[in-house]
mmCIF file of C-alpha atoms in Angstrom:
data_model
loop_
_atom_site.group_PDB
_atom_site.id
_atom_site.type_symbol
_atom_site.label_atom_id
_atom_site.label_comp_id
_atom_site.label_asym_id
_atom_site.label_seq_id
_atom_site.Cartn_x
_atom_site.Cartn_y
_atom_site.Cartn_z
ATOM 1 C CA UNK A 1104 0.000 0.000 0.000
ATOM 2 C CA UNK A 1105 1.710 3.354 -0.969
ATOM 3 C CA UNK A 1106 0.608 6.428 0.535
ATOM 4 C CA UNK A 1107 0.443 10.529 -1.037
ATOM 5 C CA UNK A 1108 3.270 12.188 -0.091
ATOM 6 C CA UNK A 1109 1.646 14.920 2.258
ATOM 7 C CA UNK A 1110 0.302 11.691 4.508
ATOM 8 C CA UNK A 1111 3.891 10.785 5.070
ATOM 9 C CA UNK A 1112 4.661 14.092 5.691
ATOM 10 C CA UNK A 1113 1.941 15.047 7.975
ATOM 11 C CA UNK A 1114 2.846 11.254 9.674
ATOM 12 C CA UNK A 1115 6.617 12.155 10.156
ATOM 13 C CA UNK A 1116 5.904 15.252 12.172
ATOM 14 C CA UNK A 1117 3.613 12.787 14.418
ATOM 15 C CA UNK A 1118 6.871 10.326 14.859
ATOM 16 C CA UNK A 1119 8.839 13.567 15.291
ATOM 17 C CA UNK A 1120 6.381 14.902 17.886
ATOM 18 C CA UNK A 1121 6.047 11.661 20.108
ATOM 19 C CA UNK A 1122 10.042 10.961 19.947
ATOM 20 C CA UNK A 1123 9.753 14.878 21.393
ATOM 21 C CA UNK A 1124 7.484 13.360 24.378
ATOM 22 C CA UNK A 1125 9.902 10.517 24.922
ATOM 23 C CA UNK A 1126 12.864 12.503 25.564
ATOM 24 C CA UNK A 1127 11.389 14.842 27.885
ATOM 25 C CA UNK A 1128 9.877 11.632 29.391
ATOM 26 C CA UNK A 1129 14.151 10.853 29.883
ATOM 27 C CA UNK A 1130 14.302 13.549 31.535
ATOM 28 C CA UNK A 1131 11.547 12.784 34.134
ATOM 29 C CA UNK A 1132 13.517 9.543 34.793
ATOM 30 C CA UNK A 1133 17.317 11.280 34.903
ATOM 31 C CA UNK A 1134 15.760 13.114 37.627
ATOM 32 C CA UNK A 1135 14.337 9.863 39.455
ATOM 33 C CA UNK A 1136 17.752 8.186 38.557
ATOM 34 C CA UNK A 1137 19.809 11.555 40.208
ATOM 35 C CA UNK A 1138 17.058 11.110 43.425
ATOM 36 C CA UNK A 1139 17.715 7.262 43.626
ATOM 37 C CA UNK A 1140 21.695 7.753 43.473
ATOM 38 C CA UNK A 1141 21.515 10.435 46.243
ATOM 39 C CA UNK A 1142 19.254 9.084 48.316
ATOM 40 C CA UNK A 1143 21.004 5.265 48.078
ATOM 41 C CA UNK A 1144 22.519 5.423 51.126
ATOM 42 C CA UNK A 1145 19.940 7.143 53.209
ATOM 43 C CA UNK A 1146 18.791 3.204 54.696
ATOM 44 C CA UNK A 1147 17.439 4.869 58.286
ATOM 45 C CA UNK A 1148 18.240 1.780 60.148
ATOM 46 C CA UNK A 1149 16.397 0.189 57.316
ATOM 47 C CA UNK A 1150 17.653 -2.353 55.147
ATOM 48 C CA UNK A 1151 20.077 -1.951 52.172
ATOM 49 C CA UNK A 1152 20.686 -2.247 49.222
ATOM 50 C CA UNK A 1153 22.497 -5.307 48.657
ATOM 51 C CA UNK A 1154 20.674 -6.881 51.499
ATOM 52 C CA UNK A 1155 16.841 -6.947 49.716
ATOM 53 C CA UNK A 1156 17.669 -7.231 45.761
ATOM 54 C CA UNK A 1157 18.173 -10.468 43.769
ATOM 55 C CA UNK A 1158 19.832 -10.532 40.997
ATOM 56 C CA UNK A 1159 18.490 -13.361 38.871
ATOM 57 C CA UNK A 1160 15.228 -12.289 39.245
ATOM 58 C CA UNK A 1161 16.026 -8.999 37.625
ATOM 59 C CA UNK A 1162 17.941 -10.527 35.318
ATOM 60 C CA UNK A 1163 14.687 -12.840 34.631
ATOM 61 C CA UNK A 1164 12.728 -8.930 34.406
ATOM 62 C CA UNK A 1165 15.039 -7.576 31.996
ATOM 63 C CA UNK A 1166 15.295 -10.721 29.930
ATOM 64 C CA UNK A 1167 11.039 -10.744 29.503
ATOM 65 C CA UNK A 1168 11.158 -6.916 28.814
ATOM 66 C CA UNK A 1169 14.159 -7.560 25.953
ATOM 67 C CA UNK A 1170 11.574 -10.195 23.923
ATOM 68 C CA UNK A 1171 8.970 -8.247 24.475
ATOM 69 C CA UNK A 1172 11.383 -5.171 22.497
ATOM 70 C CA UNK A 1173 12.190 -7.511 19.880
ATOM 71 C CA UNK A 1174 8.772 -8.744 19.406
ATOM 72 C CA UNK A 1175 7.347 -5.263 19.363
ATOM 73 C CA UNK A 1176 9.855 -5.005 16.174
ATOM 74 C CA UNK A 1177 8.682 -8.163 14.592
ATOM 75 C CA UNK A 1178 5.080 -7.038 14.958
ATOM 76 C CA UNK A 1179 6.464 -3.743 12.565
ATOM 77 C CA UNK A 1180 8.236 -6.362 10.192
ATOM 78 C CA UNK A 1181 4.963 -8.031 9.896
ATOM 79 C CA UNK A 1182 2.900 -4.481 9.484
ATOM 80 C CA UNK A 1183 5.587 -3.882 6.293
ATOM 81 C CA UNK A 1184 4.840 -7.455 4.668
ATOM 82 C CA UNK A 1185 1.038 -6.566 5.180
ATOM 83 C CA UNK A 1186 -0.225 -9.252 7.218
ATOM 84 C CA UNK A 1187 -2.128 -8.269 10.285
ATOM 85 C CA UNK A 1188 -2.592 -11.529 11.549
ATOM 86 C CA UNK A 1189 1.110 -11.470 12.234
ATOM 87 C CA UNK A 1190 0.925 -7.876 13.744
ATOM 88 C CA UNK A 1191 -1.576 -9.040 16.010
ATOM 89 C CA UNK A 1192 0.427 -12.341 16.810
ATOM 90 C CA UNK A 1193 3.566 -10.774 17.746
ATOM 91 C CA UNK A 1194 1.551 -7.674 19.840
ATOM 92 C CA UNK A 1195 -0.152 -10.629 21.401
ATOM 93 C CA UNK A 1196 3.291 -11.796 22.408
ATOM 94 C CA UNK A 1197 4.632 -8.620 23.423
ATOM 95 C CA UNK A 1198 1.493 -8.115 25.738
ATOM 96 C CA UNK A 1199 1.823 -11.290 27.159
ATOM 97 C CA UNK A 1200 5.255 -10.764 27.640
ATOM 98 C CA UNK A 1201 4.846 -7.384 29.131
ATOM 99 C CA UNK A 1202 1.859 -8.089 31.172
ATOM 100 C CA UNK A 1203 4.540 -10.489 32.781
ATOM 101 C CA UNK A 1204 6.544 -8.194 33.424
ATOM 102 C CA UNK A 1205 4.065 -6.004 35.323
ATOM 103 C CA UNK A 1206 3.148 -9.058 37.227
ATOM 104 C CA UNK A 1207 6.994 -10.025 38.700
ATOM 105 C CA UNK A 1208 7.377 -6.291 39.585
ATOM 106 C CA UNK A 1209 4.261 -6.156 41.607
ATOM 107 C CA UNK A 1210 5.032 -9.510 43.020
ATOM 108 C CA UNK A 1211 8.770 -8.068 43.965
ATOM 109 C CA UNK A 1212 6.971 -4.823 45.396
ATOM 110 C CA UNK A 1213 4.664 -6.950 47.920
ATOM 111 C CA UNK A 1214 7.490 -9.360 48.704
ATOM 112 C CA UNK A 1215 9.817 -6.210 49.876
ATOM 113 C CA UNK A 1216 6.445 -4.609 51.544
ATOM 114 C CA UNK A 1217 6.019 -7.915 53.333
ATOM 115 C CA UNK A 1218 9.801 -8.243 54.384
ATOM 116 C CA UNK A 1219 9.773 -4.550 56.177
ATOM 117 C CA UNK A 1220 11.143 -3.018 53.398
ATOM 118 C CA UNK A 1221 8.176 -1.043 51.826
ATOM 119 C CA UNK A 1222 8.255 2.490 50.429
ATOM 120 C CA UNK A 1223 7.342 4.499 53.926
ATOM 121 C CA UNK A 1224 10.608 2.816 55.675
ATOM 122 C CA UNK A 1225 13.649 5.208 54.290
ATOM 123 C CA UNK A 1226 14.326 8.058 51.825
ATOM 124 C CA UNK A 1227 16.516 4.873 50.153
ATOM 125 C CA UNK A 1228 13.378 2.171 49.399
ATOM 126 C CA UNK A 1229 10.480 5.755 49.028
ATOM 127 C CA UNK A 1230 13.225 6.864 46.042
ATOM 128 C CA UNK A 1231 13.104 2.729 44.958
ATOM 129 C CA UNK A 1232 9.438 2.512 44.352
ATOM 130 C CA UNK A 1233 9.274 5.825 42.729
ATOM 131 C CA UNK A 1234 11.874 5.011 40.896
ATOM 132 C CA UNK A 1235 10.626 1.735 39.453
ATOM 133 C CA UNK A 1236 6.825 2.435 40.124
ATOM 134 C CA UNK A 1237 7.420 4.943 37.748
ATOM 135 C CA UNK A 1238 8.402 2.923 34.985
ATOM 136 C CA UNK A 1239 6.396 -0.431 35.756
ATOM 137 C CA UNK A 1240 3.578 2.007 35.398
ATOM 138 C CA UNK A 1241 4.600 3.522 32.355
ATOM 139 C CA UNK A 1242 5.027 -0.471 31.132
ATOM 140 C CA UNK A 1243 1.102 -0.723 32.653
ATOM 141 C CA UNK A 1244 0.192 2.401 30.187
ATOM 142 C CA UNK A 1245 2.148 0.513 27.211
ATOM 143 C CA UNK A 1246 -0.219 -2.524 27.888
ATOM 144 C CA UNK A 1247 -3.399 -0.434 27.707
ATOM 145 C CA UNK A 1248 -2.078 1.492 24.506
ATOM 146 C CA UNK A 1249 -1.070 -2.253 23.085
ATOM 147 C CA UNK A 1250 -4.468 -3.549 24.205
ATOM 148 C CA UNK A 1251 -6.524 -0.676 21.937
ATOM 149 C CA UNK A 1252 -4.187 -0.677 18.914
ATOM 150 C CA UNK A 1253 -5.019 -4.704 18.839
ATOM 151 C CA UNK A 1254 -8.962 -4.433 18.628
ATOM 152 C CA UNK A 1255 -8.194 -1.604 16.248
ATOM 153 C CA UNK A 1256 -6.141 -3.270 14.126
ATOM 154 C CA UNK A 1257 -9.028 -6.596 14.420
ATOM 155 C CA UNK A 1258 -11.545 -3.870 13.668
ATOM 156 C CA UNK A 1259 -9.997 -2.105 10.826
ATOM 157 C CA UNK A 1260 -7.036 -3.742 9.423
ATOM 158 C CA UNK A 1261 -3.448 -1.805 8.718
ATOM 159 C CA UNK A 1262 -5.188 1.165 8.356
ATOM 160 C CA UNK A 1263 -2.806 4.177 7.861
ATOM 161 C CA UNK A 1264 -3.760 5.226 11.697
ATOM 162 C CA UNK A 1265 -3.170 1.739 12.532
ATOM 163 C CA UNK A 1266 0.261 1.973 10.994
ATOM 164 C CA UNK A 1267 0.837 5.014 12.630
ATOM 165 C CA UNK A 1268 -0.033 3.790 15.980
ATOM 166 C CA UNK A 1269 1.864 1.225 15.880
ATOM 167 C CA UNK A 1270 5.427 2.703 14.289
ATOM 168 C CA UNK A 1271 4.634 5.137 17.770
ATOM 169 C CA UNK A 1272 3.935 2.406 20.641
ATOM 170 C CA UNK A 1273 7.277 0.784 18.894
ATOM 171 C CA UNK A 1274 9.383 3.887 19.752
ATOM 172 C CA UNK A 1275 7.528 3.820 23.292
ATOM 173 C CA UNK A 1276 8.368 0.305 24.021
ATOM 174 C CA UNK A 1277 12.189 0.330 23.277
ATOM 175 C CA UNK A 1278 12.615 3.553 25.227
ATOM 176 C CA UNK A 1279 11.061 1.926 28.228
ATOM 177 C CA UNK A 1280 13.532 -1.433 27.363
ATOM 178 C CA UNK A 1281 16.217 1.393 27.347
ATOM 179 C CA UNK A 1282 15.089 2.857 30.400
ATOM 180 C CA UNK A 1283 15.017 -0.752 32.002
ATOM 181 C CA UNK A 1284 18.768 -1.525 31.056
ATOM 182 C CA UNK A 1285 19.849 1.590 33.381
ATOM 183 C CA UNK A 1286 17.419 0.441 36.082
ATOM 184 C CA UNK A 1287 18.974 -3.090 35.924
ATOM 185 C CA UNK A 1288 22.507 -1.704 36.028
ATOM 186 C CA UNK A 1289 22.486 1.400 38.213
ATOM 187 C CA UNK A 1290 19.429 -0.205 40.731
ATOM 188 C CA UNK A 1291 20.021 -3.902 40.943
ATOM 189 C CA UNK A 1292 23.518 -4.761 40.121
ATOM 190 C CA UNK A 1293 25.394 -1.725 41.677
ATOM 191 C CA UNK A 1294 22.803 -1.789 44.695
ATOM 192 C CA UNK A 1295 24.080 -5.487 44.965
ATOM 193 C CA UNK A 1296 28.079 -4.968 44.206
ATOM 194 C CA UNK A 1297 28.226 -1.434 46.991
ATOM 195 C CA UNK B 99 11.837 22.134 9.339
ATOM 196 C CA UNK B 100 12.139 19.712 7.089
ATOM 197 C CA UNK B 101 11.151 16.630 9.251
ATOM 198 C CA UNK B 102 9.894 14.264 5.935
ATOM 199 C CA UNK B 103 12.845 11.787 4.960
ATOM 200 C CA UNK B 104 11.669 10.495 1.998
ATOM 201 C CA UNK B 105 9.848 12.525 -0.639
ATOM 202 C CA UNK B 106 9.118 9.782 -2.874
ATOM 203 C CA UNK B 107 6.837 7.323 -1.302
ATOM 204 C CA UNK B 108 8.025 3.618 -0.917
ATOM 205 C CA UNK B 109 6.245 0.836 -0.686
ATOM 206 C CA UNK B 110 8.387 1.084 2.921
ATOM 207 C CA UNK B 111 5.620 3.490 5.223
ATOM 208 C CA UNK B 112 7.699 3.087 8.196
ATOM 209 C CA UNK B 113 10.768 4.119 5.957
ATOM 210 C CA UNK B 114 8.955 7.246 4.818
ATOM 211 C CA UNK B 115 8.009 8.399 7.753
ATOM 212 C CA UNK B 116 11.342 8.328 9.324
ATOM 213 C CA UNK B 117 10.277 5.938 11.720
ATOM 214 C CA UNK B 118 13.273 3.346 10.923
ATOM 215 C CA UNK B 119 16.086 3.206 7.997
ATOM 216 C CA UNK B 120 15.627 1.795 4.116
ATOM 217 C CA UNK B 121 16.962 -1.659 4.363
ATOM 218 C CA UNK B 122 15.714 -1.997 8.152
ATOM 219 C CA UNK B 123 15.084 -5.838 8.250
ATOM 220 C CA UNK B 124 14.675 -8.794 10.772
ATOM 221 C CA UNK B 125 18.446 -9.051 10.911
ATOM 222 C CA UNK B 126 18.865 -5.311 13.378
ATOM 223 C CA UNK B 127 16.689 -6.910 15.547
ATOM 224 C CA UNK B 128 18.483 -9.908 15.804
ATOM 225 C CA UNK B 129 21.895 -8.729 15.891
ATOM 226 C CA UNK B 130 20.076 -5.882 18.520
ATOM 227 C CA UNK B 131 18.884 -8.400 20.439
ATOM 228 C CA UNK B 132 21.829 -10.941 20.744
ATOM 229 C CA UNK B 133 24.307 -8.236 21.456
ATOM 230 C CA UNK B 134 21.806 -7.095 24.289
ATOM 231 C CA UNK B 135 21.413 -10.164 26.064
ATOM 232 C CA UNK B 136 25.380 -10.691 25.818
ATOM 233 C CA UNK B 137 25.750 -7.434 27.460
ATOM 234 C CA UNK B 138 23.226 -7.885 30.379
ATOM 235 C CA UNK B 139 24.464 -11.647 31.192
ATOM 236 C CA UNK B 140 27.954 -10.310 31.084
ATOM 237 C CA UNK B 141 27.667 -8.129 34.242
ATOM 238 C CA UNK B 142 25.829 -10.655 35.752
ATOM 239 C CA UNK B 143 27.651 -13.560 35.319
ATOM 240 C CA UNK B 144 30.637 -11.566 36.724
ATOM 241 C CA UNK B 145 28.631 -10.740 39.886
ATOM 242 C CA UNK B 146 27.245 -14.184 40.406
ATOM 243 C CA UNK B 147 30.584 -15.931 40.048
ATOM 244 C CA UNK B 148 31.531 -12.555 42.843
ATOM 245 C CA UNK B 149 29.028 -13.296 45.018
ATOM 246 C CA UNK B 150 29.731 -17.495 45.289
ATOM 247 C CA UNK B 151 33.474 -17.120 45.576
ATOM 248 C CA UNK B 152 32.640 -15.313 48.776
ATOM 249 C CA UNK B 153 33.325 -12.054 47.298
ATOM 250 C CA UNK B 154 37.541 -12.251 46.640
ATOM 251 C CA UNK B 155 37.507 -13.097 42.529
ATOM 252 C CA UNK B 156 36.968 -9.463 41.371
ATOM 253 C CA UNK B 157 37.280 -5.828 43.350
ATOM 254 C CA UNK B 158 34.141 -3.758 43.512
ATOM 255 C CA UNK B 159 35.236 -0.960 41.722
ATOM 256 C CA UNK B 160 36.435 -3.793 38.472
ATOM 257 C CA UNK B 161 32.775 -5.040 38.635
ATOM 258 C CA UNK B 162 31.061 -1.440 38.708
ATOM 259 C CA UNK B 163 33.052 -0.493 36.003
ATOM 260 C CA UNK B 164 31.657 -3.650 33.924
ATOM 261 C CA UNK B 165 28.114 -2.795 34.620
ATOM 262 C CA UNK B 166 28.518 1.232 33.418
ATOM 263 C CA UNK B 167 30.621 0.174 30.571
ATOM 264 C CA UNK B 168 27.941 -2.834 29.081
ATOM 265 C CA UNK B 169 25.002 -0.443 29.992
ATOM 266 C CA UNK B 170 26.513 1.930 28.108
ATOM 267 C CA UNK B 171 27.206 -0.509 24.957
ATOM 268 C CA UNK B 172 23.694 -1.810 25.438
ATOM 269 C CA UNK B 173 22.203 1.494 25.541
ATOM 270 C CA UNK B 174 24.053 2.329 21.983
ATOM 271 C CA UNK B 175 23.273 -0.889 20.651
ATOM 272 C CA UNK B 176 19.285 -0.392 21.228
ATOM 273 C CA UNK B 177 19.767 2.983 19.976
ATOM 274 C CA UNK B 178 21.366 1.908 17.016
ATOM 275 C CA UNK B 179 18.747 -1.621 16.521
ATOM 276 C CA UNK B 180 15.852 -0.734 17.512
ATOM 277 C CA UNK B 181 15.048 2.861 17.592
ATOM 278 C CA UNK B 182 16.987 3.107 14.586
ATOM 279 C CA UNK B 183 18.338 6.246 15.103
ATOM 280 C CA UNK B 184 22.021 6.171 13.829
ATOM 281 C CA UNK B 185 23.136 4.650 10.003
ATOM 282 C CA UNK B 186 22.756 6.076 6.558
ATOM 283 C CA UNK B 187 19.904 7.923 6.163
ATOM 284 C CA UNK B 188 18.813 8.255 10.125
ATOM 285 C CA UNK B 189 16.179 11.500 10.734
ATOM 286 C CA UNK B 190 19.009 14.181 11.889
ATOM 287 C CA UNK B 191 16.774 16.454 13.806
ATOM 288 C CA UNK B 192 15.555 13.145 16.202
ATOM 289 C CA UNK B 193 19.022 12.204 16.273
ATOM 290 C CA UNK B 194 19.893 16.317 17.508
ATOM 291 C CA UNK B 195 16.995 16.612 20.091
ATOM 292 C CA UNK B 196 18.045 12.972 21.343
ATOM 293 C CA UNK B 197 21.760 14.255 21.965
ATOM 294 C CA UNK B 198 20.400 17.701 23.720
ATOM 295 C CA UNK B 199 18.208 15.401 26.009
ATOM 296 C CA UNK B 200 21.183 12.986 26.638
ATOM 297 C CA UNK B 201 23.181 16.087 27.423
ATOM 298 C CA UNK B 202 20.482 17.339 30.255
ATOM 299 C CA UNK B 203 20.644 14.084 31.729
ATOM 300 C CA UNK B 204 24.254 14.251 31.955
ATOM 301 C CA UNK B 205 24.074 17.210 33.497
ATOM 302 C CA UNK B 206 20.924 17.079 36.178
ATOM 303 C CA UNK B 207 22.516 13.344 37.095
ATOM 304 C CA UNK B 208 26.243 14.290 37.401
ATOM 305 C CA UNK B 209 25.213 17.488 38.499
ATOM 306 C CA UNK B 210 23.364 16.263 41.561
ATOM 307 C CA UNK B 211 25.937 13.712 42.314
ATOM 308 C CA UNK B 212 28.469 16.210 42.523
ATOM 309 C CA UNK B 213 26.228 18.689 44.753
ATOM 310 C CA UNK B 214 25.149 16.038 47.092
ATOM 311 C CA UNK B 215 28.311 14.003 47.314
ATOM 312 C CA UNK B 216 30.037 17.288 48.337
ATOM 313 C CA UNK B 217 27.575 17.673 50.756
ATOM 314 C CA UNK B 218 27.098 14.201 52.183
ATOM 315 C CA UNK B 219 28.535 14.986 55.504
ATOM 316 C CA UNK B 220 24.866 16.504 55.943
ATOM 317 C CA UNK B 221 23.075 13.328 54.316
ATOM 318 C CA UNK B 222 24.779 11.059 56.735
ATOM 319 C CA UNK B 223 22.786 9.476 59.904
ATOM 320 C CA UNK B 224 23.426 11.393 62.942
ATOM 321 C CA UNK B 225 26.882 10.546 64.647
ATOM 322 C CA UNK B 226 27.026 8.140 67.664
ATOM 323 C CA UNK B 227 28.240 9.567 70.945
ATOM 324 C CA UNK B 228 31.884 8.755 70.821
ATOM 325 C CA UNK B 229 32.058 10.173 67.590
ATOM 326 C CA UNK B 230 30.194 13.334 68.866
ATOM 327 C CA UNK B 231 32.882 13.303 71.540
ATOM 328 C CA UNK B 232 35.718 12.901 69.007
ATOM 329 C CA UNK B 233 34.173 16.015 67.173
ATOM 330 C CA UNK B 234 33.687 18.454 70.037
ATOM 331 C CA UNK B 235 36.883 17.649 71.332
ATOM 332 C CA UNK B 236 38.713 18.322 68.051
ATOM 333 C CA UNK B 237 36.210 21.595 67.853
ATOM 334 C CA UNK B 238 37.899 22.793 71.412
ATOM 335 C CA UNK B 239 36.227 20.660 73.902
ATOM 336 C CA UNK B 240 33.532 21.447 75.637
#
């Protein structure tokens, strides 16, 4: 399907626009990162750091969030080629993959709560949850987003909204994989190896 | 601003709108996602073999420098795979807004590590007795 040149254009600026949002989004989380990385050692008498993360099971997070990334790309592969049973297959996948996602971090939220370790205890674990909250529930948004494109897309076919929608929830979805990799890094492994 | 890559439409629309490169194929996100899962096990695996030897095979400062330097790689490597935004043909004004946003995040993060790091006698807990004792009586006694 080809397209008039003024649709592209006008559809550009849109790409252009939302790639605007997502770096002033980065800049929301530089400034939860800077918080977290001040605030690290502020523990209260609570616990630390190394004391309340595991490391495989964020490596098991990061690893879900990277094939839900790549899957999110196959689903624009498939939206090139036309077919939008395989759009809706691999969003189907990345949903799943990122609903999963959502579920381990809520499960690792209520084990810390449970364990004395919950948001309220020190400026360390409060700058924690906002700091993951934060992007679990921009992950949560992502879902909702991925949810409506899919009956859309069911509804209507590769529409050139559809097509737009999806090249955007793309960009959103590797920015919040990008986001993850400095969570991983700076949160879990340093938290673990100070 | 001229934010439309391609004036003549392809039968590529995520091409034309700038949204990834001509030629963009199943193979970036392969390589993108190999050379990402490398870089995250590498860090870990160094950690995990750290953290069973009872904490003597590596120093701490050998391992943190591991985990910048592979987020750092990974970080280009999505960049590069699957937001698509360096090779021929990449959308220069994303690619100049990205680097002015990477640039305030330098700045706000290093920036407030360098405040509050210079300031951290004041974000320490409060001192224990003996140590208040060591203090006033380096101050001039009581």
């Amino acid at each position: 399907m080809t397209y008039k040149p003024e649709e592209l254009a006008a559809d550009s600026k849109s790409v252009f626009g939302f790639f605007t949002y997502l770096m002033t989004d980065l800049v929301l989380f530089a400034a939860l990162f800077a918080t977290y990385a001040v605030l690290h050692s502020g523990v209260f008498g609570g616990p630390e750091s190394e004391q309340i993360f595991n490391a495989p099971f964020a490596l098991l997070e990061t690893v879900i969030l990277l094939a839900s990334s790549f899957s999110c790309g196959m689903s624009l592969l498939a939206a090139r080629r036309g077919s939008s049973r395989g759009v809706l297959t691999s969003l189907a996948l990345t949903f799943i993959l990122g609903g999963t996602f959502v579920v381990l971090e809520l499960s690792e939220f209520a084990r810390l709560a449970a364990n004395g370790a919950g948001p309220g205890v020190s400026a360390f674990l409060s700058s924690y949850f906002t700091l993951v909250g934060t992007h679990g529930l921009h992950v949560a948004i992502g879902l909702v987003w991925m949810a409506a494109l899919c009956v859309s897309i069911y509804a209507r076919g590769l529409t050139r909204g559809n097509m737009r929608k999806l090249a955007l929830l793309s960009l959103f979805w590797h920015f919040l994989d990008i986001i993850w990799i400095f969570i991983f890094t700076i949160v879990y492994l340093a938290g673990i190896i100070l | 601003m001229n934010t439309f890559p391609n004036p003549t439409p392809t039968n590529d629309y995520f091409a034309d709108i700038g949204f990834w490169l001509k030629g963009t194929g199943v193979h970036h996100y392969v390589i993108g996602l190999i050379l990402a899962l490398v870089l995250t096990i590498i860090p870990f695996a160094l950690l995990e073999i750290h953290l069973t030897s009872k904490h003597e095979t590596f120093t701490h400062p050998f391992l943190m420098l591991v985990a910048v330097v592979c987020a750092l790689l990974q970080f280009l490597v999505q960049v590069a795979f699957f937001l698509h935004l360096v090779g021929r043909g990449a959308p220069r004004e994303r690619l100049a807004i990205f680097s002015g946003a990477c640039l305030v995040v330098a700045i706000l993060v290093g920036g407030s590590l360098w405040i509050m790091t210079d300031l951290s006698a004041r974000m320490t807990a409060p001192p224990s007795d003996s140590q208040m004792e060591f203090y006033m009586q380096d101050q001039g006694g009581f």
